[in-house]
Coordinates of C-alpha atoms in Angstrom, one line a residue:
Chain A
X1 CA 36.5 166.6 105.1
X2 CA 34.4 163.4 105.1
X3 CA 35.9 163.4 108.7
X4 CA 33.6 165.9 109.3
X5 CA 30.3 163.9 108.3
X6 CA 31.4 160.9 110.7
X7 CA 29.6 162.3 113.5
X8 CA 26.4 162.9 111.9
X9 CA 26.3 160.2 110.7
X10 CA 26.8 157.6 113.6
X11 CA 23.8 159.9 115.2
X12 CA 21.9 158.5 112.2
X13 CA 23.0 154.9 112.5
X14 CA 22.7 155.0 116.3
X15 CA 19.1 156.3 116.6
X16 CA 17.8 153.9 114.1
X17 CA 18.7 150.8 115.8
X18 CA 18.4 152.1 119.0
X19 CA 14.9 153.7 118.4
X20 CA 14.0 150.2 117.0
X21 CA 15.3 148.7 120.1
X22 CA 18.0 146.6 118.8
X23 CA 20.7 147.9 121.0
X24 CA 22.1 144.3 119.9
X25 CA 22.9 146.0 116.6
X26 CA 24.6 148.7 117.7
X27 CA 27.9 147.2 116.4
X28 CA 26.8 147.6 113.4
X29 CA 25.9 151.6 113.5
X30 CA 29.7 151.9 114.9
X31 CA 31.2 150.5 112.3
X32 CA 29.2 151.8 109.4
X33 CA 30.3 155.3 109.9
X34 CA 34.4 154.4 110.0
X35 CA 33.9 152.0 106.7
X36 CA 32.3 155.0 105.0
X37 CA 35.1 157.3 106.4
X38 CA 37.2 154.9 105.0
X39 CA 36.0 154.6 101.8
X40 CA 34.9 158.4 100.9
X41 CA 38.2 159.7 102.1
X42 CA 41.0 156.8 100.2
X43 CA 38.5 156.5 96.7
X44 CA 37.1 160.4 96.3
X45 CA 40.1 162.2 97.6
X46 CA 43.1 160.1 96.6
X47 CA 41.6 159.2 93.5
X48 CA 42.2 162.2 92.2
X49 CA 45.7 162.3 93.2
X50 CA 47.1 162.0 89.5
X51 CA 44.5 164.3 87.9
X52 CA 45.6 167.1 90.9
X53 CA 49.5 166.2 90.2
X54 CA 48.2 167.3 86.5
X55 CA 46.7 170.4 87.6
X56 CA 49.4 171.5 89.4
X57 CA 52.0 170.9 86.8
X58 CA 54.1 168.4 88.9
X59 CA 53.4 165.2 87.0
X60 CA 56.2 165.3 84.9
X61 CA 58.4 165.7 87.8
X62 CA 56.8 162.7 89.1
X63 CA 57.5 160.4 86.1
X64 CA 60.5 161.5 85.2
X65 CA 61.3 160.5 89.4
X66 CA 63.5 156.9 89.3
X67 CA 60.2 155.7 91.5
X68 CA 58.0 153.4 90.8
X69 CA 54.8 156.4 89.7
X70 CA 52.5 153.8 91.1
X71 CA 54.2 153.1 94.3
X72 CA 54.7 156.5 95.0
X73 CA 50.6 157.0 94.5
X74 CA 50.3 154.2 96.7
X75 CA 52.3 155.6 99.1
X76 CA 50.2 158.6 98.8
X77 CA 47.1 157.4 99.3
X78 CA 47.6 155.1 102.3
X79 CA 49.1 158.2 103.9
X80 CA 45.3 159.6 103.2
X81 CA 43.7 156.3 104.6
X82 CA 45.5 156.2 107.6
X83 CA 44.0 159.5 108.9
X84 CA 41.0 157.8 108.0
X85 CA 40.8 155.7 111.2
X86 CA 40.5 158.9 113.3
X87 CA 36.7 157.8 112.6
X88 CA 37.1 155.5 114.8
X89 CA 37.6 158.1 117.5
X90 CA 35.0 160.1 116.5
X91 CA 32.4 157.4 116.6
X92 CA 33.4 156.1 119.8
X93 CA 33.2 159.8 121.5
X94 CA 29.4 160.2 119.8
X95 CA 28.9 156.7 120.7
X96 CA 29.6 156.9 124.4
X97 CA 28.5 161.1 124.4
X98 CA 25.3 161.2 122.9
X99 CA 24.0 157.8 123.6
X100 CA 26.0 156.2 126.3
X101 CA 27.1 153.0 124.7
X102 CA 30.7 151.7 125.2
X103 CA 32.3 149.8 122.6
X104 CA 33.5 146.5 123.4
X105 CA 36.7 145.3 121.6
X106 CA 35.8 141.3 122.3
X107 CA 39.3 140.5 119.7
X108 CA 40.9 143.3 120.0
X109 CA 44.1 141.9 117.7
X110 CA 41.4 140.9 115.1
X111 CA 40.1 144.5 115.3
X112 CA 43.3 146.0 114.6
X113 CA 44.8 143.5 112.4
X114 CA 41.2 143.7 109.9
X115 CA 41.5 147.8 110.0
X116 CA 45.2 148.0 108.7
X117 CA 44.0 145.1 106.2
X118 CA 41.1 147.4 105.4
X119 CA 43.4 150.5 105.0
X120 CA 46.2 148.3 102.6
X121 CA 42.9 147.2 100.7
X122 CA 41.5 150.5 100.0
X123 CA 45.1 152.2 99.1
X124 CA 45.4 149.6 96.9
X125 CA 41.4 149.9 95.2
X126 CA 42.1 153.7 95.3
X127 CA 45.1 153.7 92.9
X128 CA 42.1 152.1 90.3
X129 CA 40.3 155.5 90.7
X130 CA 43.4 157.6 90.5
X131 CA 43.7 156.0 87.3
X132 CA 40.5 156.1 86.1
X133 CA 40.0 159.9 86.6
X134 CA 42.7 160.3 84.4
X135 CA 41.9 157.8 81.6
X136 CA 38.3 158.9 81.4
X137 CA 36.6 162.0 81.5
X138 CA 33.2 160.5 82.1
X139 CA 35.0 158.6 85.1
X140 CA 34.7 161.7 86.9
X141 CA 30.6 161.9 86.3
X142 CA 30.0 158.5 87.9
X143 CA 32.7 159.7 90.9
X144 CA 29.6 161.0 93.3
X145 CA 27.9 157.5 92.3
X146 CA 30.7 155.3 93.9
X147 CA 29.5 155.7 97.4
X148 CA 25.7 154.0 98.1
X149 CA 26.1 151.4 95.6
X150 CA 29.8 150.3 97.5
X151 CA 28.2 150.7 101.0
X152 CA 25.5 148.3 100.1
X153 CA 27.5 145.9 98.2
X154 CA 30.2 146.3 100.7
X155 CA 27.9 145.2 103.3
X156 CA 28.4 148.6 105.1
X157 CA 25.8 148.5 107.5
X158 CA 23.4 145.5 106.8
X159 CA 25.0 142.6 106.0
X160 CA 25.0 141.1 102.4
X161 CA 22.9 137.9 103.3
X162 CA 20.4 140.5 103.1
X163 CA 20.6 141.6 99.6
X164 CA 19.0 139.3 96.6
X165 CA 20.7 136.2 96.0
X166 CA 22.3 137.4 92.6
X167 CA 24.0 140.5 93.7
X168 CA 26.0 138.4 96.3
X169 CA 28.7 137.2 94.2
X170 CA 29.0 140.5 93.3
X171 CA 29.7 141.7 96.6
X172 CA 32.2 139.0 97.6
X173 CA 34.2 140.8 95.4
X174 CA 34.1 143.9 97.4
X175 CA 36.8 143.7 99.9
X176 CA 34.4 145.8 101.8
X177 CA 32.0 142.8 102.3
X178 CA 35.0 140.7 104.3
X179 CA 36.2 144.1 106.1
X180 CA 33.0 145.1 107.4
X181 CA 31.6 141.3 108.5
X182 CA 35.3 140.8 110.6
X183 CA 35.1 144.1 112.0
X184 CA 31.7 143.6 113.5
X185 CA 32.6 140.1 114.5
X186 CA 35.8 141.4 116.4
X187 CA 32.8 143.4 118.4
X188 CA 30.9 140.2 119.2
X189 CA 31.8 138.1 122.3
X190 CA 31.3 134.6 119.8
X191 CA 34.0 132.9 118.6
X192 CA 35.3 134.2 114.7
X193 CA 35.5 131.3 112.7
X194 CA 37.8 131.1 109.8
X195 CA 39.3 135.0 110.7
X196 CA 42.9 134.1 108.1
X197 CA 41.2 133.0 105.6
X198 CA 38.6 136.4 106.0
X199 CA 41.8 138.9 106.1
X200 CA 43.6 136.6 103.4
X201 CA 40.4 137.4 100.9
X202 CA 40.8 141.1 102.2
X203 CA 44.3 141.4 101.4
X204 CA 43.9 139.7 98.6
X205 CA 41.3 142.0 96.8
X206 CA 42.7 145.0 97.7
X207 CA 46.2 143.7 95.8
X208 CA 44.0 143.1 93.4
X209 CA 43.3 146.5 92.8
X210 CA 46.5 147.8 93.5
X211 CA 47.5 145.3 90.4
X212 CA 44.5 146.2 88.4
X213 CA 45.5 150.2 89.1
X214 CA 49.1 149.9 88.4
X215 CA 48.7 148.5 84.8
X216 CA 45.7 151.3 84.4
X217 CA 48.3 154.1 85.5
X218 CA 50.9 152.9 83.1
X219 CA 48.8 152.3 80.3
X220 CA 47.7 156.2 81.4
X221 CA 51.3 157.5 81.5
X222 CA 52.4 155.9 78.4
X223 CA 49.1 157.8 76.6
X224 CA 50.2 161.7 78.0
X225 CA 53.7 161.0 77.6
X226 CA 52.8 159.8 73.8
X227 CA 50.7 162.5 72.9
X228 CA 52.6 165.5 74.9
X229 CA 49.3 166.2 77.9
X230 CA 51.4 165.0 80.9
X231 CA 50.6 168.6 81.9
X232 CA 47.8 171.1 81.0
X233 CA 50.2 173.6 80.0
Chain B
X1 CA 13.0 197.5 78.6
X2 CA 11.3 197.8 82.4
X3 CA 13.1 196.5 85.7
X4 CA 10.7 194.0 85.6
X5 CA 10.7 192.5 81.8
X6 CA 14.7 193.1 82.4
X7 CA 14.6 190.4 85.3
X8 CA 12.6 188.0 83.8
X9 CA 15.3 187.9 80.7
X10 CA 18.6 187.6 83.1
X11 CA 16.7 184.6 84.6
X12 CA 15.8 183.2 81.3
X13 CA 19.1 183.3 80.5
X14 CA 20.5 182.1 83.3
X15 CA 18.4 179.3 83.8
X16 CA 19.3 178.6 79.8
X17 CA 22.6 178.5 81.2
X18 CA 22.1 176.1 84.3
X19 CA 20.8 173.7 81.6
X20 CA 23.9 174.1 79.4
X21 CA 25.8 173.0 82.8
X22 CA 23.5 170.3 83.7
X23 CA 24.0 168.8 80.1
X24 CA 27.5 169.2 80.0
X25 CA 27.8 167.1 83.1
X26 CA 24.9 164.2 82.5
X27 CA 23.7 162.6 79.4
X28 CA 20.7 160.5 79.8
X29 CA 22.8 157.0 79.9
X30 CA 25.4 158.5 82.5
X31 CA 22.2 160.2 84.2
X32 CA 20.5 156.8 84.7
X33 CA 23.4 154.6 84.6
X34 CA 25.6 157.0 87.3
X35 CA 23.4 159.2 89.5
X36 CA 20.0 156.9 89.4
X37 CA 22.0 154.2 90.6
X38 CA 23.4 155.9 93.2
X39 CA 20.1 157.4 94.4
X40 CA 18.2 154.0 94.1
X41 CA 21.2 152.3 96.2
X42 CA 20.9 154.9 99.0
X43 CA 17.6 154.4 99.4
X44 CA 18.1 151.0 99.4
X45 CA 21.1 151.6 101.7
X46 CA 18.7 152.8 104.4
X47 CA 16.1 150.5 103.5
X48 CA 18.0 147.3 104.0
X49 CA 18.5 148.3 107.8
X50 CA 14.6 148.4 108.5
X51 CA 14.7 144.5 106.9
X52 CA 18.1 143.9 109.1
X53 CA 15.6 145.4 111.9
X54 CA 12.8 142.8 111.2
X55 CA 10.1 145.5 110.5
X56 CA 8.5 146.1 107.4
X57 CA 6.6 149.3 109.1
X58 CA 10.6 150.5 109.1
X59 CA 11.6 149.5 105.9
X60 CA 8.7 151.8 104.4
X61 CA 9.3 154.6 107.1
X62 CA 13.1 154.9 105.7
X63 CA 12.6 154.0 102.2
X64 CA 9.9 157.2 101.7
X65 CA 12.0 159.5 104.3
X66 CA 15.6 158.8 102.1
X67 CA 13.8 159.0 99.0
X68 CA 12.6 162.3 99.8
X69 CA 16.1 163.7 101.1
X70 CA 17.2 162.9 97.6
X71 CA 15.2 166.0 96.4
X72 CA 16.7 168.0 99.5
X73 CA 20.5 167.0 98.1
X74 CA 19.6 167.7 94.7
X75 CA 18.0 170.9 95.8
X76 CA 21.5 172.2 97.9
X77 CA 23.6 171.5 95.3
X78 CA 22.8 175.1 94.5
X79 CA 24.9 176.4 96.7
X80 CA 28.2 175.2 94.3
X81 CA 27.1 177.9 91.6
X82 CA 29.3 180.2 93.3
X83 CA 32.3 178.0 93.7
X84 CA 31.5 177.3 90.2
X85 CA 31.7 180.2 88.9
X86 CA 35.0 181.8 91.4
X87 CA 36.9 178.3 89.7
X88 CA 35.5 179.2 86.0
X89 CA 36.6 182.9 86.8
X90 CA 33.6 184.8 85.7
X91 CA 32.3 185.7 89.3
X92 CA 34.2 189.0 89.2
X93 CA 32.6 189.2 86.0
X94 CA 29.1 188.9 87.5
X95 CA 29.6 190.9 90.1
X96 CA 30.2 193.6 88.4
X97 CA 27.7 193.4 86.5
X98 CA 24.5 195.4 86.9
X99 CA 22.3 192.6 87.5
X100 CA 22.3 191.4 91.2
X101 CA 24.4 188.2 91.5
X102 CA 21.3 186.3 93.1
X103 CA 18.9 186.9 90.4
X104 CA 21.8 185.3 88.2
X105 CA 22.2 182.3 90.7
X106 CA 18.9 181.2 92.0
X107 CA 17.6 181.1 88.5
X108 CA 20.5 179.3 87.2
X109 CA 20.2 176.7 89.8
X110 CA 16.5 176.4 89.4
X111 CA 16.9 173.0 87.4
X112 CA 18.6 171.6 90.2
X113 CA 14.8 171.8 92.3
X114 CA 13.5 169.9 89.5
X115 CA 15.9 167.9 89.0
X116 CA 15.7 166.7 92.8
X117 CA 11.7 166.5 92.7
X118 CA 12.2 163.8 89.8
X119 CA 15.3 162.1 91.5
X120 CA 13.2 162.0 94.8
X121 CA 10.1 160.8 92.8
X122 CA 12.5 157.8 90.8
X123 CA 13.8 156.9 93.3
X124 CA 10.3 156.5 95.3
X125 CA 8.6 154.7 92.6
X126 CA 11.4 152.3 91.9
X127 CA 12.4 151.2 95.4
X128 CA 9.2 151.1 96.9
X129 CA 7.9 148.3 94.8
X130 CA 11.6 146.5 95.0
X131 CA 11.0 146.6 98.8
X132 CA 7.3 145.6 98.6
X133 CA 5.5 148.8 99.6
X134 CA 1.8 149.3 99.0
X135 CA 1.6 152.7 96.7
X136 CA -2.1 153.4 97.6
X137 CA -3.6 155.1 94.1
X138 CA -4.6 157.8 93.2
X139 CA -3.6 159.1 96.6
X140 CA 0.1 158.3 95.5
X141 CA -0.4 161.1 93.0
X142 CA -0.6 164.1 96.0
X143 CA 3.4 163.1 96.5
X144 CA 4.5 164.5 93.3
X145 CA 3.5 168.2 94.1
X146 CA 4.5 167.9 97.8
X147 CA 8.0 166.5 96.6
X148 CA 8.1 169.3 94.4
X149 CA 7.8 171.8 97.4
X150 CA 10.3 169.8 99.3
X151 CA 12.9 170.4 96.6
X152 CA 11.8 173.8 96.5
X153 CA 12.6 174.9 100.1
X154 CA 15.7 172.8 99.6
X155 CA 16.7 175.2 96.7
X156 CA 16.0 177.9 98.4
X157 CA 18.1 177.0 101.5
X158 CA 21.0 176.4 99.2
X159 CA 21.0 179.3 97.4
X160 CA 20.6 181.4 100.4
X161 CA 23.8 179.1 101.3
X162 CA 25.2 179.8 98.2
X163 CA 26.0 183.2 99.5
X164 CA 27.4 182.1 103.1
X165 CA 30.1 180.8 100.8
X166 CA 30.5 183.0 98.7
X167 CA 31.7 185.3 101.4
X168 CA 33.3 182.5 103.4
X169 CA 34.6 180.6 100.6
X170 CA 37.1 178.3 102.5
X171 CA 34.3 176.6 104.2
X172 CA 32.8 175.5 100.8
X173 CA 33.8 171.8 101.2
X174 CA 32.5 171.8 104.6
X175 CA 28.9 173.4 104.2
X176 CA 28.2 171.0 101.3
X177 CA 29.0 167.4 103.1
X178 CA 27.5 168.7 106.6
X179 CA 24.4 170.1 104.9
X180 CA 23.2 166.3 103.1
X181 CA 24.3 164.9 106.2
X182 CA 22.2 166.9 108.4
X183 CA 19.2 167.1 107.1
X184 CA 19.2 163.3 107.0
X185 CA 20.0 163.6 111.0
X186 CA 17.9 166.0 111.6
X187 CA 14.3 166.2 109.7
X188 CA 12.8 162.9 110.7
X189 CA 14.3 161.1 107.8
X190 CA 14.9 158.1 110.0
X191 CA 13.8 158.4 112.9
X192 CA 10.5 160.6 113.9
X193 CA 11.1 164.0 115.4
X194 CA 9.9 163.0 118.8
X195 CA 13.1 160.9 118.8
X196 CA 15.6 163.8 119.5
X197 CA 15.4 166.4 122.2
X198 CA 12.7 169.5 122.0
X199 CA 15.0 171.8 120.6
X200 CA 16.3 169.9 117.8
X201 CA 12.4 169.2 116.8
X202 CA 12.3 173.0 116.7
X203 CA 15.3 173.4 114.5
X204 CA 14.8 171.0 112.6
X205 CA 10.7 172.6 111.6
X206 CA 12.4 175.3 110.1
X207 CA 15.0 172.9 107.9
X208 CA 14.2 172.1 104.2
X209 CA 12.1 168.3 104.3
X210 CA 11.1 168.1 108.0
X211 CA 7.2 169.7 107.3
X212 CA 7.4 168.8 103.6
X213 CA 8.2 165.0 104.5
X214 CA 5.4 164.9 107.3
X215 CA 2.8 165.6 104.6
X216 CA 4.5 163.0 102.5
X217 CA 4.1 160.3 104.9
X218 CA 0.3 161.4 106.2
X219 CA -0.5 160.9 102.0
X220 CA 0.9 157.6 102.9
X221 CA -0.9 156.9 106.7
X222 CA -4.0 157.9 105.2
X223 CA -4.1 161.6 107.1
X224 CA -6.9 163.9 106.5
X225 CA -6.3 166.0 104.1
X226 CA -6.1 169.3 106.3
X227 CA -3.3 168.1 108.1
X228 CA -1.1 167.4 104.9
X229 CA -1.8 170.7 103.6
X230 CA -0.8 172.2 106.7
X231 CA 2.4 170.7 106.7
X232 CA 2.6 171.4 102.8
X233 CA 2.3 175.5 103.9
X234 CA 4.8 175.4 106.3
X235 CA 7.0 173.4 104.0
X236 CA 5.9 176.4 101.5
X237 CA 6.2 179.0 104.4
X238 CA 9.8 177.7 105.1
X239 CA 10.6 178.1 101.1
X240 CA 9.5 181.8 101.3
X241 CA 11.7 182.3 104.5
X242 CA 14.9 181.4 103.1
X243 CA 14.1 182.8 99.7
X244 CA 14.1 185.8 101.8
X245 CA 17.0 185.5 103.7
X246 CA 19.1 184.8 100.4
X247 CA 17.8 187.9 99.0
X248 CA 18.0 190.0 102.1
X249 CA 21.8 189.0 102.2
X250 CA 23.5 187.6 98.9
X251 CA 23.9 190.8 97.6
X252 CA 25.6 192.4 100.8
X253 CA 27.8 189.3 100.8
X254 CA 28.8 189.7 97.7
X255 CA 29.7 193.5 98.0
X256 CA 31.9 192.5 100.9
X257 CA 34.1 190.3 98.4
X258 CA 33.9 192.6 95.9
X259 CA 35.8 195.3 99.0
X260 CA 38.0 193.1 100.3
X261 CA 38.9 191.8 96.2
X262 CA 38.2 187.6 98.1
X263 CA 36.0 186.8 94.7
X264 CA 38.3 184.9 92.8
X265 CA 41.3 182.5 93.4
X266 CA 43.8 184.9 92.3
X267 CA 43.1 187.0 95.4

């Protein structure tokens, strides 16, 4: 569904900069509608892979499964994220369409290689959510307020040089930040300076959360499986 | 009882009811904590690009343009009672019952059109001063009641979407992300009508926000006051229209579901 949204968005993005005559920051309205793609469809819909699992009366099937439950949700959710980069499609057709502009792939491996890091790192933040949903009913309250304050944070669409000075630690710690500055770069004739160690911090974060998720899911299991609510029934 | 005096208690009730939702889903901490957060970040969000863009003239044109949409969101969100209420099982219920289903709905939802005029309104007062914009006062003041109508049309939109879905209920999903996402393409939320093509401009006057934001920014540009009122009445005008389409067509919608037994999930 968010899928759907892409468009409309890039329409937004696009006629901003280009109404303000900054067609030089048109690599930056491209690329803000996939992130968000990205991010609405692995974090709102896969997050609630667990708590729909418990709907549907399958979780116990899924512990009792010699799997790993966690890989298996991994697994899951990266199969969500992947359909995620059709954005990417769907921004370049408005793109070109609607306002003529071509996107220029200026490091195309970097392109490539920083969207599959992007895709591992938000499988591996989404398993968090899918967690969280579970552990906390009020999770699901603050679930519509994980999207603006990730995209700024995240750098989505203005870089975070431009946010105070304090909330910028808090930013580097959204792999977001490092996805959406190499993405934009990969568009930019210059040279990318220091484009390992960017993807390294990438990967790194979103193992982070995969870690950080895991030990939330199990900590989660053990709790239903103690007190008999692995299903609804 | 009259017709009259018996309409007046159904919408009590309901809107009683709406309010039971609302506080089942927010406290105040997870109200200011969760959503204002979220509303003060996307207006921020969109404010950030006019400083990426160098222009303060920008920053304030997208800062008062996304703070409004936030009562047009708010105001849509009306069109999930009926979801709502197919998921909770009790729109078979209310169907059959003899008061018309949109009486029920557009009262219950009613809190959502203030809740959106004071999101909006936060959201305004709290991220204009954070991005340095000049809140001229008392003239400030005439923003309240024209966010209030902005919220208003919005409401009425939604509930007249309200019953596109509930005849059409597998587009549900669908109508509610293309709906937030359109009105901020389309009603000179970031960009000025002039931007887009004729027709779009002409679509886009008979949208929720587009009249009722004009007005908003002439209180700010220092418009006469004639010309913010007459884009207040349209804004007004455009409330009444779709008020009027939801009533003219909710309860045909409905009776369709009820024939072909689509109301609930167990269909």
């Amino acid at each position: 569904m968010p899928l759907v949204t892409v468009p409309l968005f890039t329409v937004t993005f696009l006629a901003v900069v280009r109404h303000a005559g900054r067609d030089d920051l048109t690599a930056y309205a491209v690329m803000a509608p996939v992130l968000i793609a990205l991010w609405q469809l692995s974090l709102l819909d896969s997050g609630e892979i667990i708590e729909a699992d418990r709907w549907q009366g399958v979780l116990e099937v899924v512990i009792a499964a010699p799997a790993n439950v966690s890989t298996v949700v991994l697994g899951r959710v990266f199969a969500v994220t992947a359909v995620a980069f059709l954005a990417f499609i769907e921004v370049w057709f408005v793109a070109r369409a609607l306002f003529g502009v071509t996107i220029e792939f200026h490091h195309p491996g970097l392109f490539l290689l920083t969207l599959a890091a992007s895709g591992l790192a938000m499988s591996g933040t989404a398993v968090i959510m899918a967690a969280l949903f579970v552990l906390a009913r009020s999770a699901r309250t603050f679930q519509n307020s994980l999207s603006y304050p990730f995209y700024v944070l995240g750098g989505v669409l203005v870089p975070v040089s431009f946010l105070p000075d304090w909330l910028e630690p808090l930013s580097s710690v959204v792999f977001l930040s490092w996805s959406a500055d190499l993405l934009r770069d990969s568009l930019d004739p210059a040279p990318v300076s220091g484009a390992a160690v960017r993807l390294g911090m990438v990967l790194a974060l979103g193992t982070g959360g995969f870690v950080i998720g895991r030990l939330l899911l199990r900590r989660i299991l053990n709790r239903v499986r103690a007190d008999g609510t692995v299903g609804y029934a | 009882m009259s017709a009259l005096a018996t309409t007046v208690n159904v919408m009590h009730h309901a809107f009683r009811a709406g309010l039971a939702d609302y506080r089942a889903i927010f406290t105040w901490k997870s109200w200011l904590a969760g959503w204002m957060v979220r509303v003060i970040a996307q207006v921020a969000f969109f404010a950030l690009i006019g400083e990426r863009l160098g222009d303060d003239q920008k920053t304030f044109y997208l800062l008062v343009g996304n703070s409004i949409l936030i009562a047009a969101v708010v105001g849509v969100f009306s069109l999930n009672m009926t979801t709502a209420e197919r998921w909770a099982g009790t729109l078979p219920l209310l169907v059959a019952s003899p008061s018309s289903p949109v009486i029920v709905f557009s009262a219950r939802g009613s809190y959502l059109a203030v809740d959106g005029a004071l999101s909006a309104l936060a959201a305004l007062f709290v991220a204009g001063p954070m991005f340095g914009m000049d809140l001229p006062w008392p003239r400030v003041l005439a923003v309240v009641p024209l966010t209030a109508v902005v919220a208003l049309a919005s409401y009425c939109f939604g509930t007249f979407l309200a019953g596109i879905v509930f005849r059409f209920r597998s587009i549900n999903g669908l109508v509610v992300l293309t709906t937030h996402v359109s009105l901020m393409a389309a009603c000179g939320v970031n960009v000025p009508l002039s931007y887009y093509p004729e027709a779009l401009e002409w679509l886009s006057r008979v949208l929720p926000v587009t009249n009722g934001l004009l007005a908003i920014r002439g209180v700010f540009d220092g418009a006469d006051v004639a010309t913010i009122l007459g884009n207040a009445a349209l804004e007004g005008a455009v409330a009444v229209g779709w008020m009027t389409v939801a009533l003219a067509t909710f309860n045909q919608l409905a009776s369709r579901g009820r024939r072909d037994g689509s109301l609930d999930y167990g269909a």
